Amino acid sequence: MLPKHVISSLDLSKEEIELIFDEADRYEKLNRTSKELDGKVVALAFFEPSTRTRNSFDSAVQRMGGRTIGFSSSEGTSVEKGETIADTVRMLESYSDLIVMRHKLDGAAKFASEISKVPIINAGDGKHEHPTQALIDLYTVRKVKGYIDGLNFCVLGDLKYGRAVNSLLRLLTKFKPGKVFLVSPQQLRIRTEVKDTLNFPVIETDSLQDVIDITDVLYVTRIQKERFADEVEFEKVKESYKVDISTVNSMRKDSMILHPLPRVNEIDRRVDKLPQAKYFYQASLGVQVRMGVIHQVIGDSR
Ligand code: CP
């Protein structure tokens, strides 16, 4: 059984993670349908834009027989009139059985969990965490390779502002990865407070070329333009890396490329048709993984 709220990858034990993966497999076999949320309502409170997370949660709830309410931006809500997160959460908890929340502020989901009577699932809070994305990431590795332990991971891109990266690395603390390479421009290196939560060594470099031939899982991220305080700083790093056909030619034949998406221009579109490109498959697994998470939080297992 999961903790009541899912805020950080660090909240999950290895057993709970594997249970979610097993449930995702089970839902796939059931053609992603069940009736276990019959009569239940889930609030999707998205204060920041989303395509995959919001729609896959919406699809997951509906496929489980439940219904959703909510919003996809602050626009059109009473936040525009000055309503606080706390008051918004107090309203949504009285209208729903579970709140899935995305917000631009680090710690917003944790704050909501401290005042909400219904469970909170963090769907991304600022540059902090996005734990259900990390579950999808490692579930994809397990689907493609059959195992996670011992694989060499290379995380490429914006490691300073990318919340998906933080959650992925923190979820990996529950496994036994091989080497973990963190490849980024100097300005976008992982923050110390995140590195301090890891229980495995990381190798930081700005050269993808030095590590690509021994990488099993290449995890690419976009530069999080919206988190830069200074446009000039973004301009300095915006074209600093790109995965193209020649990159993939240096990779192991049985390696894979993942990306939480959305992609901007950090992966050449010609890579999409190569066998290593698994990022659209990864996104497609979002519904069954989120069904697995919802099942553990408010479904039959409670
Ligand atoms: N990966 C991810 O969080 O995508 P969205 O921003 O589209 O939800």
CSV table of C-alpha atoms and ligand atoms in Angstrom, one decimal:
chain,number,residue,atom,x,y,z
A,1,MET,CA,0.0,0.0,0.0
A,2,LEU,CA,1.4,3.4,-0.9
A,3,PRO,CA,1.7,6.3,1.5
A,4,LYS,CA,-1.5,8.5,1.5
A,5,HIS,CA,0.2,11.1,-0.6
A,6,VAL,CA,2.7,10.7,-3.5
A,7,ILE,CA,4.9,13.8,-3.4
A,8,SER,CA,8.5,12.6,-4.0
A,9,SER,CA,10.1,9.5,-5.4
A,10,LEU,CA,11.8,9.2,-2.0
A,11,ASP,CA,8.4,8.5,-0.5
A,12,LEU,CA,8.2,5.1,-2.3
A,13,SER,CA,9.9,1.8,-1.3
A,14,LYS,CA,11.2,-0.7,-3.8
A,15,GLU,CA,8.3,-3.0,-3.0
A,16,GLU,CA,5.7,-0.2,-3.6
A,17,ILE,CA,7.4,0.7,-6.9
A,18,GLU,CA,7.4,-3.0,-8.1
A,19,LEU,CA,3.7,-3.3,-7.0
A,20,ILE,CA,2.8,-0.3,-9.2
A,21,PHE,CA,4.8,-1.8,-12.1
A,22,ASP,CA,3.0,-5.2,-11.6
A,23,GLU,CA,-0.4,-3.4,-11.4
A,24,ALA,CA,0.5,-1.5,-14.7
A,25,ASP,CA,1.2,-4.9,-16.3
A,26,ARG,CA,-2.1,-6.2,-15.0
A,27,TYR,CA,-4.1,-3.2,-16.4
A,28,GLU,CA,-2.4,-3.7,-19.8
A,29,LYS,CA,-3.6,-7.3,-19.8
A,30,LEU,CA,-7.1,-6.0,-18.9
A,31,ASN,CA,-7.0,-3.7,-21.9
A,32,ARG,CA,-6.6,-0.8,-19.4
A,33,THR,CA,-10.2,-1.1,-18.1
A,34,SER,CA,-11.7,-1.6,-14.7
A,35,LYS,CA,-14.7,-0.4,-12.7
A,36,GLU,CA,-12.9,0.1,-9.3
A,37,LEU,CA,-13.3,3.9,-9.3
A,38,ASP,CA,-17.1,3.7,-9.9
A,39,GLY,CA,-18.7,6.6,-8.0
A,40,LYS,CA,-15.3,8.3,-7.3
A,41,VAL,CA,-14.3,11.8,-8.5
A,42,VAL,CA,-10.6,12.9,-9.1
A,43,ALA,CA,-9.7,16.6,-9.3
A,44,LEU,CA,-7.0,17.5,-11.8
A,45,ALA,CA,-5.7,20.8,-10.6
A,46,PHE,CA,-3.2,21.9,-13.2
A,47,PHE,CA,-1.9,25.4,-12.5
A,48,GLU,CA,0.8,24.9,-15.2
A,49,PRO,CA,0.6,23.6,-18.8
A,50,SER,CA,0.6,19.9,-19.5
A,51,THR,CA,-0.3,17.5,-22.4
A,52,ARG,CA,0.8,14.1,-21.2
A,53,THR,CA,0.4,14.2,-17.4
A,54,ARG,CA,-3.1,15.7,-17.3
A,55,ASN,CA,-4.5,13.7,-20.2
A,56,SER,CA,-3.0,10.4,-19.1
A,57,PHE,CA,-4.3,10.9,-15.5
A,58,ASP,CA,-7.7,11.9,-17.0
A,59,SER,CA,-7.7,8.8,-19.2
A,60,ALA,CA,-6.6,6.6,-16.3
A,61,VAL,CA,-9.4,7.7,-14.1
A,62,GLN,CA,-12.0,7.3,-16.8
A,63,ARG,CA,-10.7,3.9,-17.7
A,64,MET,CA,-11.1,2.9,-14.1
A,65,GLY,CA,-14.8,4.0,-14.1
A,66,GLY,CA,-14.3,7.3,-12.3
A,67,ARG,CA,-14.9,10.9,-13.3
A,68,THR,CA,-12.7,14.0,-13.3
A,69,ILE,CA,-13.1,17.6,-12.5
A,70,GLY,CA,-10.6,20.4,-12.5
A,71,PHE,CA,-8.7,22.9,-14.6
A,72,SER,CA,-5.7,23.1,-16.9
A,73,SER,CA,-4.4,26.6,-16.0
A,74,SER,CA,-5.0,29.2,-13.4
A,75,GLU,CA,-6.9,31.2,-16.1
A,76,GLY,CA,-10.6,30.9,-15.5
A,77,THR,CA,-10.2,30.0,-11.8
A,78,SER,CA,-10.5,32.1,-8.7
A,79,VAL,CA,-6.7,32.1,-8.5
A,80,GLU,CA,-7.0,35.1,-10.9
A,81,LYS,CA,-9.0,36.9,-8.2
A,82,GLY,CA,-6.2,36.2,-5.6
A,83,GLU,CA,-7.4,32.9,-4.1
A,84,THR,CA,-4.6,31.0,-2.4
A,85,ILE,CA,-3.4,27.4,-3.0
A,86,ALA,CA,-4.7,26.6,0.5
A,87,ASP,CA,-8.2,27.8,-0.2
A,88,THR,CA,-8.3,26.1,-3.6
A,89,VAL,CA,-7.2,22.8,-2.0
A,90,ARG,CA,-9.9,23.2,0.7
A,91,MET,CA,-12.5,23.5,-2.1
A,92,LEU,CA,-11.3,20.6,-4.2
A,93,GLU,CA,-11.0,18.2,-1.3
A,94,SER,CA,-14.7,18.7,-0.7
A,95,TYR,CA,-15.5,18.0,-4.3
A,96,SER,CA,-13.3,14.9,-4.9
A,97,ASP,CA,-11.6,11.8,-3.5
A,98,LEU,CA,-8.1,12.5,-4.8
A,99,ILE,CA,-6.3,15.7,-6.0
A,100,VAL,CA,-3.7,15.4,-8.8
A,101,MET,CA,-1.8,18.7,-8.7
A,102,ARG,CA,0.7,20.6,-10.9
A,103,HIS,CA,2.1,23.9,-9.8
A,104,LYS,CA,5.0,26.2,-10.7
A,105,LEU,CA,6.1,26.5,-7.0
A,106,ASP,CA,8.6,24.0,-5.5
A,107,GLY,CA,6.9,22.4,-2.5
A,108,ALA,CA,3.3,23.3,-3.6
A,109,ALA,CA,2.2,19.6,-3.6
A,110,LYS,CA,3.8,19.0,-0.2
A,111,PHE,CA,2.1,22.1,1.2
A,112,ALA,CA,-1.3,20.8,-0.2
A,113,SER,CA,-0.7,17.4,1.4
A,114,GLU,CA,-0.3,19.0,4.8
A,115,ILE,CA,-3.8,20.6,4.6
A,116,SER,CA,-5.8,18.2,2.4
A,117,LYS,CA,-8.1,15.5,3.8
A,118,VAL,CA,-7.9,13.6,0.5
A,119,PRO,CA,-4.7,12.2,-1.0
A,120,ILE,CA,-2.5,14.5,-3.2
A,121,ILE,CA,-0.5,13.2,-6.1
A,122,ASN,CA,2.3,15.5,-7.2
A,123,ALA,CA,2.1,16.0,-11.0
A,124,GLY,CA,5.1,18.3,-11.0
A,125,ASP,CA,6.0,21.1,-8.6
A,126,GLY,CA,8.4,23.7,-10.0
A,127,LYS,CA,11.9,22.4,-10.4
A,128,HIS,CA,11.4,20.0,-7.5
A,129,GLU,CA,9.8,16.6,-8.5
A,130,HIS,CA,7.5,14.7,-10.8
A,131,PRO,CA,7.4,11.3,-9.3
A,132,THR,CA,4.8,9.6,-11.5
A,133,GLN,CA,7.0,10.6,-14.6
A,134,ALA,CA,9.9,8.7,-12.9
A,135,LEU,CA,7.7,5.7,-12.4
A,136,ILE,CA,6.9,5.7,-16.1
A,137,ASP,CA,10.6,6.1,-17.0
A,138,LEU,CA,11.8,3.1,-15.0
A,139,TYR,CA,8.7,1.1,-16.0
A,140,THR,CA,9.7,1.7,-19.6
A,141,VAL,CA,13.2,0.4,-18.9
A,142,ARG,CA,11.8,-2.7,-17.2
A,143,LYS,CA,9.5,-3.3,-20.2
A,144,VAL,CA,12.3,-2.9,-22.8
A,145,LYS,CA,15.2,-4.6,-21.0
A,146,GLY,CA,13.4,-6.7,-18.4
A,147,TYR,CA,15.5,-5.4,-15.5
A,148,ILE,CA,16.9,-2.1,-14.1
A,149,ASP,CA,19.8,-3.1,-11.8
A,150,GLY,CA,23.3,-2.9,-13.4
A,151,LEU,CA,22.3,-0.7,-16.3
A,152,ASN,CA,24.4,2.4,-17.1
A,153,PHE,CA,22.3,5.5,-17.2
A,154,CYS,CA,23.3,8.8,-18.8
A,155,VAL,CA,21.1,11.8,-18.0
A,156,LEU,CA,21.6,14.6,-20.5
A,157,GLY,CA,20.5,18.2,-20.5
A,158,ASP,CA,19.0,20.6,-18.0
A,159,LEU,CA,19.8,19.0,-14.6
A,160,LYS,CA,19.5,22.2,-12.7
A,161,TYR,CA,15.8,23.0,-13.4
A,162,GLY,CA,14.5,19.6,-14.6
A,163,ARG,CA,12.1,18.1,-12.1
A,164,ALA,CA,11.7,14.8,-14.0
A,165,VAL,CA,15.5,14.3,-13.7
A,166,ASN,CA,15.4,14.8,-9.9
A,167,SER,CA,12.5,12.3,-9.5
A,168,LEU,CA,14.2,9.7,-11.8
A,169,LEU,CA,17.5,9.9,-9.9
A,170,ARG,CA,15.8,9.7,-6.6
A,171,LEU,CA,13.7,6.7,-7.8
A,172,LEU,CA,17.0,5.0,-8.9
A,173,THR,CA,18.1,5.2,-5.3
A,174,LYS,CA,15.7,2.2,-4.7
A,175,PHE,CA,17.6,0.1,-7.3
A,176,LYS,CA,21.2,-0.7,-8.0
A,177,PRO,CA,22.1,1.1,-11.2
A,178,GLY,CA,25.5,0.6,-12.9
A,179,LYS,CA,27.3,3.8,-13.7
A,180,VAL,CA,25.3,7.1,-13.7
A,181,PHE,CA,26.6,9.8,-15.9
A,182,LEU,CA,25.2,13.4,-15.6
A,183,VAL,CA,26.0,15.3,-18.8
A,184,SER,CA,25.2,19.0,-19.0
A,185,PRO,CA,26.7,22.4,-19.6
A,186,GLN,CA,28.4,23.7,-16.5
A,187,GLN,CA,25.6,26.2,-15.9
A,188,LEU,CA,22.9,23.4,-15.8
A,189,ARG,CA,24.7,20.9,-13.4
A,190,ILE,CA,22.5,19.1,-10.9
A,191,ARG,CA,21.8,21.1,-7.7
A,192,THR,CA,23.8,20.0,-4.6
A,193,GLU,CA,20.6,19.5,-2.5
A,194,VAL,CA,19.4,16.9,-5.1
A,195,LYS,CA,22.8,15.2,-5.4
A,196,ASP,CA,23.0,14.9,-1.6
A,197,THR,CA,19.8,12.7,-1.6
A,198,LEU,CA,21.4,10.1,-3.9
A,199,ASN,CA,23.0,6.8,-2.5
A,200,PHE,CA,25.1,6.1,-5.6
A,201,PRO,CA,28.1,7.9,-7.1
A,202,VAL,CA,27.5,10.1,-10.2
A,203,ILE,CA,30.0,11.1,-12.8
A,204,GLU,CA,29.4,14.7,-14.0
A,205,THR,CA,30.8,15.8,-17.4
A,206,ASP,CA,29.9,18.1,-20.3
A,207,SER,CA,31.0,15.5,-22.9
A,208,LEU,CA,28.3,13.1,-24.1
A,209,GLN,CA,30.9,11.6,-26.5
A,210,ASP,CA,33.0,10.3,-23.6
A,211,VAL,CA,30.3,8.1,-22.2
A,212,ILE,CA,27.8,7.4,-25.0
A,213,ASP,CA,29.3,4.0,-26.0
A,214,ILE,CA,28.9,2.5,-22.5
A,215,THR,CA,25.4,3.9,-21.9
A,216,ASP,CA,22.4,1.6,-21.7
A,217,VAL,CA,19.7,4.2,-21.1
A,218,LEU,CA,20.2,7.7,-22.5
A,219,TYR,CA,17.7,10.0,-20.8
A,220,VAL,CA,17.4,13.3,-22.7
A,221,THR,CA,15.7,16.4,-21.3
A,222,ARG,CA,14.8,19.8,-22.8
A,223,ILE,CA,16.2,23.0,-21.3
A,224,GLN,CA,13.4,24.4,-19.0
A,225,LYS,CA,13.2,27.8,-20.5
A,226,GLU,CA,10.3,28.8,-18.3
A,227,ARG,CA,12.4,28.4,-15.1
A,228,PHE,CA,15.2,30.8,-16.1
A,229,ALA,CA,15.1,34.1,-14.3
A,230,ASP,CA,17.3,35.7,-17.0
A,231,GLU,CA,16.6,35.3,-20.7
A,232,VAL,CA,20.3,36.0,-21.5
A,233,GLU,CA,21.4,32.9,-19.4
A,234,PHE,CA,18.9,30.8,-21.4
A,235,GLU,CA,20.3,32.1,-24.7
A,236,LYS,CA,23.8,31.0,-23.6
A,237,VAL,CA,22.9,27.4,-23.2
A,238,LYS,CA,19.9,26.8,-25.5
A,239,GLU,CA,21.8,25.0,-28.4
A,240,SER,CA,24.4,23.4,-26.2
A,241,TYR,CA,23.5,19.7,-26.9
A,242,LYS,CA,21.7,17.7,-29.5
A,243,VAL,CA,21.2,13.9,-30.0
A,244,ASP,CA,21.4,13.1,-33.7
A,245,ILE,CA,22.0,10.1,-36.0
A,246,SER,CA,25.7,10.2,-35.4
A,247,THR,CA,25.1,10.1,-31.6
A,248,VAL,CA,23.0,7.0,-32.0
A,249,ASN,CA,25.6,5.4,-34.2
A,250,SER,CA,28.0,5.5,-31.2
A,251,MET,CA,25.4,3.8,-28.9
A,252,ARG,CA,25.1,0.1,-28.1
A,253,LYS,CA,22.6,-1.6,-30.4
A,254,ASP,CA,20.5,-2.7,-27.4
A,255,SER,CA,20.6,0.7,-25.7
A,256,MET,CA,17.6,3.0,-25.5
A,257,ILE,CA,16.8,6.7,-25.6
A,258,LEU,CA,14.1,8.1,-23.3
A,259,HIS,CA,12.8,11.6,-22.9
A,260,PRO,CA,9.9,12.7,-20.6
A,261,LEU,CA,8.7,15.0,-23.4
A,262,PRO,CA,7.9,17.6,-24.6
A,263,ARG,CA,10.8,17.7,-26.9
A,264,VAL,CA,11.9,21.0,-28.4
A,265,ASN,CA,15.0,20.5,-30.6
A,266,GLU,CA,17.4,18.4,-28.4
A,267,ILE,CA,16.6,15.2,-30.3
A,268,ASP,CA,16.8,15.3,-34.1
A,269,ARG,CA,13.5,14.1,-35.5
A,270,ARG,CA,15.3,11.6,-37.8
A,271,VAL,CA,16.3,9.7,-34.6
A,272,ASP,CA,12.6,8.9,-34.0
A,273,LYS,CA,12.6,6.0,-36.4
A,274,LEU,CA,15.7,4.3,-35.0
A,275,PRO,CA,15.2,1.2,-32.7
A,276,GLN,CA,16.9,3.0,-29.8
A,277,ALA,CA,14.2,5.7,-29.8
A,278,LYS,CA,11.7,4.7,-27.1
A,279,TYR,CA,10.3,8.0,-25.9
A,280,PHE,CA,6.9,7.8,-27.6
A,281,TYR,CA,6.5,4.3,-26.4
A,282,GLN,CA,7.5,5.6,-22.9
A,283,ALA,CA,4.8,8.3,-23.1
A,284,SER,CA,2.2,5.7,-24.2
A,285,LEU,CA,2.8,3.7,-21.0
A,286,GLY,CA,1.7,6.7,-18.9
A,287,VAL,CA,-1.9,5.6,-18.6
A,288,GLN,CA,-1.3,2.1,-17.2
A,289,VAL,CA,1.4,3.3,-14.8
A,290,ARG,CA,-0.9,6.1,-13.5
A,291,MET,CA,-3.8,3.5,-13.2
A,292,GLY,CA,-1.4,1.5,-11.0
A,293,VAL,CA,-0.6,4.6,-8.8
A,294,ILE,CA,-4.3,5.5,-8.5
A,295,HIS,CA,-5.2,1.9,-7.6
A,296,GLN,CA,-2.7,2.0,-4.8
A,297,VAL,CA,-3.9,5.4,-3.5
A,298,ILE,CA,-7.7,5.2,-3.7
A,299,GLY,CA,-8.5,2.0,-5.6
A,300,ASP,CA,-9.4,-1.5,-4.5
A,301,SER,CA,-6.2,-2.0,-2.5
A,302,ARG,CA,-7.3,0.5,0.2
B,1,CP,N1,6.3,14.7,-19.2
B,1,CP,C1,5.4,15.6,-18.9
B,1,CP,O1,5.3,16.0,-17.7
B,1,CP,O2,4.7,16.1,-19.9
B,1,CP,P1,3.6,17.2,-19.8
B,1,CP,O3,4.3,18.5,-19.4
B,1,CP,O4,3.0,17.4,-21.2
B,1,CP,O5,2.6,16.8,-18.8
